[in-house]
XYZ file of N, CA and C in Angstrom:
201
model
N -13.637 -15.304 -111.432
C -12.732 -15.956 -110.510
C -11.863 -14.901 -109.863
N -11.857 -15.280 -108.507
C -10.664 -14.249 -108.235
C -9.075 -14.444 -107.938
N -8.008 -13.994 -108.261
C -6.648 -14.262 -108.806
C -6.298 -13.754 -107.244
N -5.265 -14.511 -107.058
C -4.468 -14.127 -106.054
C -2.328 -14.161 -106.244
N -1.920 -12.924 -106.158
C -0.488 -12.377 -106.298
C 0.202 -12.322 -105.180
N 1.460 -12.826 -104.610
C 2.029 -12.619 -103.786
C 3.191 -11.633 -104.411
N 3.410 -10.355 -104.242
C 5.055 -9.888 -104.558
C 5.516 -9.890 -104.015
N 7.370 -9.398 -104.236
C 8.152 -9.581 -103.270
C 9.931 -8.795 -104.241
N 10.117 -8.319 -103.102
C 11.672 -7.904 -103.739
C 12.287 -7.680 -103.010
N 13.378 -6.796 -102.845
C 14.427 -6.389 -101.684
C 13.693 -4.959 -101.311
N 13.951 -4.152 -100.512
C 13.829 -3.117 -99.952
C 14.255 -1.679 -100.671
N 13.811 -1.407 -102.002
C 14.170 -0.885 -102.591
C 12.497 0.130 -103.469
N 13.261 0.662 -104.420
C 11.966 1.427 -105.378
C 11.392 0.347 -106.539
N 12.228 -0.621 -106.423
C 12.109 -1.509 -107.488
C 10.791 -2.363 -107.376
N 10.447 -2.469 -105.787
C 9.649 -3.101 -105.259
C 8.270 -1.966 -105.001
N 8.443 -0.922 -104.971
C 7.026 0.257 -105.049
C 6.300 -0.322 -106.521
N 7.920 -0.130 -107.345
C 7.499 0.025 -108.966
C 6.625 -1.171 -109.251
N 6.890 -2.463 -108.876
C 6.311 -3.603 -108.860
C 5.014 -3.711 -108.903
N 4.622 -3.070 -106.969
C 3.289 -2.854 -106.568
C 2.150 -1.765 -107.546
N 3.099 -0.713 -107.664
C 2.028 0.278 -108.286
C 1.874 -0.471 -110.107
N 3.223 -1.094 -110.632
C 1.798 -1.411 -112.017
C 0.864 -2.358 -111.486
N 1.261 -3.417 -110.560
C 0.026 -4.392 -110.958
C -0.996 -3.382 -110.320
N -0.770 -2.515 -109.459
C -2.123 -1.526 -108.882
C -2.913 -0.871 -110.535
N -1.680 -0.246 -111.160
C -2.072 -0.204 -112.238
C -2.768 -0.980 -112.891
N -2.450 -1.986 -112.696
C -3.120 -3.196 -114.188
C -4.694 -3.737 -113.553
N -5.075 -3.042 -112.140
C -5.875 -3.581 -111.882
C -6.105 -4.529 -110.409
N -5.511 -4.871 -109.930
C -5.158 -5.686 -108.852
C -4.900 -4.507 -107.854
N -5.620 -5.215 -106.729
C -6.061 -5.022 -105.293
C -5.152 -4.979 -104.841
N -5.010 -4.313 -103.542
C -3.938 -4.820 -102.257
C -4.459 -5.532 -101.266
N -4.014 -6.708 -100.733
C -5.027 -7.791 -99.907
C -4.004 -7.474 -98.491
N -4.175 -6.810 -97.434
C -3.683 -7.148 -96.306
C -2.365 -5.806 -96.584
N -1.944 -5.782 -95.455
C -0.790 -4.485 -95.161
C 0.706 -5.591 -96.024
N 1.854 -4.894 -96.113
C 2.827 -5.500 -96.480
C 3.521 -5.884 -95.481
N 4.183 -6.975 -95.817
C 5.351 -7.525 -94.973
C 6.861 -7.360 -95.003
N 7.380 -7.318 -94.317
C 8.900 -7.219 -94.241
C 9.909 -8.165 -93.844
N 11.274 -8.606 -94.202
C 11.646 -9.269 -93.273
C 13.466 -9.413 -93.872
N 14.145 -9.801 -92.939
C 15.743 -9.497 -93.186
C 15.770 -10.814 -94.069
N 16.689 -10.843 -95.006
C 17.222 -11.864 -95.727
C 18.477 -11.624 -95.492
N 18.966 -13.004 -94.443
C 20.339 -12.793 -93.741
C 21.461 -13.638 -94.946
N 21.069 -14.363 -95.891
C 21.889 -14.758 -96.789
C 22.676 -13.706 -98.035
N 21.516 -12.613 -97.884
C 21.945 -11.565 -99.089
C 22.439 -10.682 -97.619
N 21.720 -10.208 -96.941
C 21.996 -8.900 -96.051
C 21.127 -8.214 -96.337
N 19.793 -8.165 -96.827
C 18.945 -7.260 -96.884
C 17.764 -7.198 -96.655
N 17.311 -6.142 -96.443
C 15.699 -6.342 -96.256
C 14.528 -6.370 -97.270
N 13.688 -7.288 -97.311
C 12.998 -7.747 -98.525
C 11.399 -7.490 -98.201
N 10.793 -7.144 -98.604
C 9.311 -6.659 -98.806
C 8.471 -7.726 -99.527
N 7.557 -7.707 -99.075
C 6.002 -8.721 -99.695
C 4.597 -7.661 -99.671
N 3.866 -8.122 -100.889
C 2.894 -7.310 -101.033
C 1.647 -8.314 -101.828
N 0.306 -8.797 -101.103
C -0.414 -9.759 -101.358
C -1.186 -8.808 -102.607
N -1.584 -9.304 -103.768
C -2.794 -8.588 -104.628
C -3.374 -9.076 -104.770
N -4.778 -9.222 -104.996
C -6.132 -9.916 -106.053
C -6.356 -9.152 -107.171
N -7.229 -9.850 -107.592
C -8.238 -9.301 -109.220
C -9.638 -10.385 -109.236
N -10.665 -9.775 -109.502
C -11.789 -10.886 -110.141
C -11.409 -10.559 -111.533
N -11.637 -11.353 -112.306
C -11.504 -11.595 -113.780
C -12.914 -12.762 -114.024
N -13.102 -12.579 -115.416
C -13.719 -13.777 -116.022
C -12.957 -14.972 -116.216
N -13.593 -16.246 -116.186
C -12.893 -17.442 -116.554
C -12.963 -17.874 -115.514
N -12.295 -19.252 -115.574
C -12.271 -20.452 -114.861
C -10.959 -20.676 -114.554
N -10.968 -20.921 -113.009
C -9.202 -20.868 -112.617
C -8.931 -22.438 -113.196
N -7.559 -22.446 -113.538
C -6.476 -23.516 -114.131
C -5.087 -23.554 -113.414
N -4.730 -24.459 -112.944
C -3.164 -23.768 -112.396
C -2.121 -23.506 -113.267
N -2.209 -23.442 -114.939
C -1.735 -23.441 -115.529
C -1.857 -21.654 -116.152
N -2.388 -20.343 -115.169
C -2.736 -19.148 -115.518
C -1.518 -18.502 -115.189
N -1.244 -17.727 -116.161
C -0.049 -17.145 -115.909
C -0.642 -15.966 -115.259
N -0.536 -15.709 -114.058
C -1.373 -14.259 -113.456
C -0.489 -13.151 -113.698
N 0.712 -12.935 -113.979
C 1.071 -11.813 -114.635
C 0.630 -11.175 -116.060
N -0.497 -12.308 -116.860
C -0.283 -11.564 -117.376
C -1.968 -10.913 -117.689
N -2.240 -10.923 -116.316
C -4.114 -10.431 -116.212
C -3.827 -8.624 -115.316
């Protein structure tokens, strides 16, 4: 099956760190990243799509963090 991850954080290293374990753990990068102002905080916030094929049968009950 293949897993699909949306991330997301503020505009920071916190949000590299994010991307590179799940890169680490295995998971793809699906599409370029996104950006966009979050005018309630004041900041700018980042998105980053991942996949994985794995074995098994999807459930919506998969915790995909922890594949």
């Amino acid at each position: 099956m293949k897993l699909y991850r949306f991330l997301s954080d503020d505009d920071t290293s916190a949000f590299c760190h994010k991307v590179t374990a799940a890169l680490n753990k295995g998971w793809e990068l699906h599409g370029g990243p996104t950006y966009a102002f979050d005018g309630a905080n004041g900041v700018m916030r980042c998105g980053q799509a991942v996949v994985k094929e794995v074995q098994g049968t999807y459930t919506p009950d998969i915790k995909l963090s922890d594949h």
